[in-house]
Every structure is written in C-alpha cells, then in structure tokens.
Amino acid sequence: MAKAANQIVGRLGERLALEHYERLGFRLIDRNWRTRAGEIDLVVCDGRTTVFAEVKTRRSGGLDPLLSLTTVKRRRMRALAAAWLADHPARPRTAALRIDAVAVVVDRRGALVALEQFEDVA
C-alpha cells in the first residue's frame, strides 16, 4: 500500500478511535502531537483520566494492528506522554493518566470491521 493510502487509513482509524472515546464520555484534548521522538495520536480526557492513545489501523485481511506495538514503541509512548505533560502546563488535571492502544480494522471501503481498546499498555 502506498504511503498516502496508509496515511488515509491511519487518519480514518484515528477518527474512529476518537468517536469511540467520545461515546465513552471523553473529549479530545490534543491530536497528532509531534516531537522529534515521535507522535501521540490522541490525548483525551473524561475529567478523571487523561488517556494517551496510540491508534493502529489496518485493512481487513492484513496483519494484526497490534503487532507493531513493540517493547521499544511502548517505551517511546511513555516518554512521549511525559513530554506532552511537560509541554502542556495548562492541561486538565486528572487523578489518573493512562496509555492505551486502539486497534482498528476497516474494510476496503473504509467501513469499520473491528475496534478494540487496550488500556494501560505502556
């Protein structure tokens, strides 16, 4: 799949993941926050918990989206979350912080096939 096609699928997965969190009562705080070390796909908050979400999206029939969530990637996610917190002193203050992974699978038309949220992955 070409890079542009991967980016389109990735953005679709992020949108679907955000809609999932919104149904759970979370609101978007930040999206696609980047540093030299990497990117946080979504930062959402429900007033009690701030979640840093890594969204992995694949087309149906492809590899499991979570196969790319390696030990190195998990370590990077923790470092990115710490950097985001340091960079956003005016952020909502919550009792809990969490790093989630969201695996999204879509079909060839872009329709949602499956979405799984995994809490506290890093």
Coordinates of C-alpha atoms in Angstrom, one line a residue:
M1 CA 0.0 0.0 0.0
A2 CA 1.4 3.4 -0.9
K3 CA 2.3 5.9 1.8
A4 CA -0.6 8.2 1.0
A5 CA -3.0 5.3 1.2
N6 CA -1.6 4.3 4.6
Q7 CA -1.9 7.9 5.8
I8 CA -5.6 8.0 4.7
V9 CA -6.3 4.7 6.5
G10 CA -4.4 5.9 9.6
R11 CA -6.5 9.1 9.7
L12 CA -9.7 7.1 9.4
G13 CA -8.6 4.9 12.2
E14 CA -7.8 7.9 14.4
R15 CA -11.3 9.4 13.7
L16 CA -13.0 6.1 14.5
A17 CA -10.9 5.7 17.7
L18 CA -11.8 9.3 18.7
E19 CA -15.5 8.6 18.1
H20 CA -15.2 5.5 20.3
Y21 CA -13.6 7.6 23.2
E22 CA -16.3 10.3 22.8
R23 CA -19.0 7.6 23.2
L24 CA -17.3 6.7 26.5
G25 CA -17.5 10.3 27.7
F26 CA -14.0 11.5 26.8
R27 CA -13.3 14.7 25.0
L28 CA -10.4 15.5 22.7
I29 CA -7.5 17.5 24.2
D30 CA -4.9 17.0 21.5
R31 CA -4.3 15.2 18.3
N32 CA -1.2 14.2 16.3
W33 CA 1.1 15.9 18.8
R34 CA 4.6 15.6 17.4
T35 CA 8.2 15.8 18.7
R36 CA 11.5 14.6 17.2
A37 CA 10.9 11.4 19.2
G38 CA 7.6 10.6 17.7
E39 CA 3.9 11.3 17.8
I40 CA 0.9 10.9 20.1
D41 CA -2.2 10.1 18.1
L42 CA -4.8 11.2 20.6
V43 CA -4.9 12.8 24.0
V44 CA -8.4 12.5 25.5
C45 CA -9.8 13.3 28.9
D46 CA -13.1 12.4 30.8
G47 CA -12.4 14.7 33.8
R48 CA -11.0 11.8 35.9
T49 CA -8.5 10.2 33.5
T50 CA -6.2 11.6 30.8
V51 CA -5.5 9.0 28.1
F52 CA -2.7 9.0 25.6
A53 CA -3.9 6.7 22.8
E54 CA -1.8 5.0 20.1
V55 CA -4.1 4.1 17.2
K56 CA -3.1 1.2 14.9
T57 CA -5.2 0.8 11.8
R58 CA -5.2 -1.9 9.2
R59 CA -7.4 -3.1 6.3
S60 CA -9.2 -6.4 6.9
G61 CA -7.2 -9.4 5.9
G62 CA -3.9 -7.7 6.9
L63 CA -1.7 -8.2 9.9
D64 CA -2.9 -7.7 13.4
P65 CA -2.6 -4.0 14.1
L66 CA -1.1 -4.6 17.5
L67 CA 1.9 -6.5 16.1
S68 CA 3.7 -3.1 15.7
L69 CA 3.3 -2.3 19.4
T70 CA 6.8 -3.5 20.4
T71 CA 8.6 -3.0 23.7
V72 CA 10.5 -0.1 22.1
K73 CA 7.3 1.5 20.9
R74 CA 5.8 1.2 24.4
R75 CA 8.8 2.8 26.0
R76 CA 8.6 5.6 23.4
M77 CA 4.9 6.1 24.2
R78 CA 5.8 6.6 27.9
A79 CA 8.4 9.2 27.0
L80 CA 6.1 11.0 24.6
A81 CA 3.4 11.1 27.3
A82 CA 5.8 12.6 29.8
A83 CA 7.0 15.2 27.2
W84 CA 3.4 16.1 26.4
L85 CA 2.6 16.6 30.1
A86 CA 5.7 18.9 30.5
D87 CA 4.8 20.8 27.4
H88 CA 1.2 21.4 28.5
P89 CA 1.1 23.0 31.9
A90 CA -2.4 24.3 31.4
R91 CA -3.7 20.8 30.7
P92 CA -6.7 19.4 32.6
R93 CA -5.6 17.9 35.9
T94 CA -6.9 14.4 36.4
A95 CA -6.4 11.8 39.1
A96 CA -5.2 9.2 36.6
L97 CA -3.0 9.0 33.5
R98 CA -3.2 6.1 31.1
I99 CA -1.6 5.0 27.8
D100 CA -4.0 3.0 25.6
A101 CA -3.7 1.2 22.3
V102 CA -6.6 1.1 19.9
A103 CA -6.6 -1.5 17.2
V104 CA -8.9 -0.6 14.3
V105 CA -9.7 -2.8 11.3
V106 CA -11.5 -1.4 8.3
D107 CA -12.7 -3.0 5.1
R108 CA -11.7 -1.9 1.5
R109 CA -14.5 0.7 1.5
G110 CA -13.3 2.2 4.9
A111 CA -16.2 0.7 6.9
L112 CA -15.4 -0.3 10.5
V113 CA -14.9 -4.1 10.9
A114 CA -13.4 -4.1 14.4
L115 CA -12.2 -1.8 17.1
E116 CA -10.5 -2.9 20.3
Q117 CA -9.3 -0.7 23.0
F118 CA -6.5 -1.9 25.3
E119 CA -5.9 0.1 28.5
D120 CA -2.6 0.6 30.2
V121 CA -0.4 -0.9 27.6
A122 CA 2.8 1.0 28.5

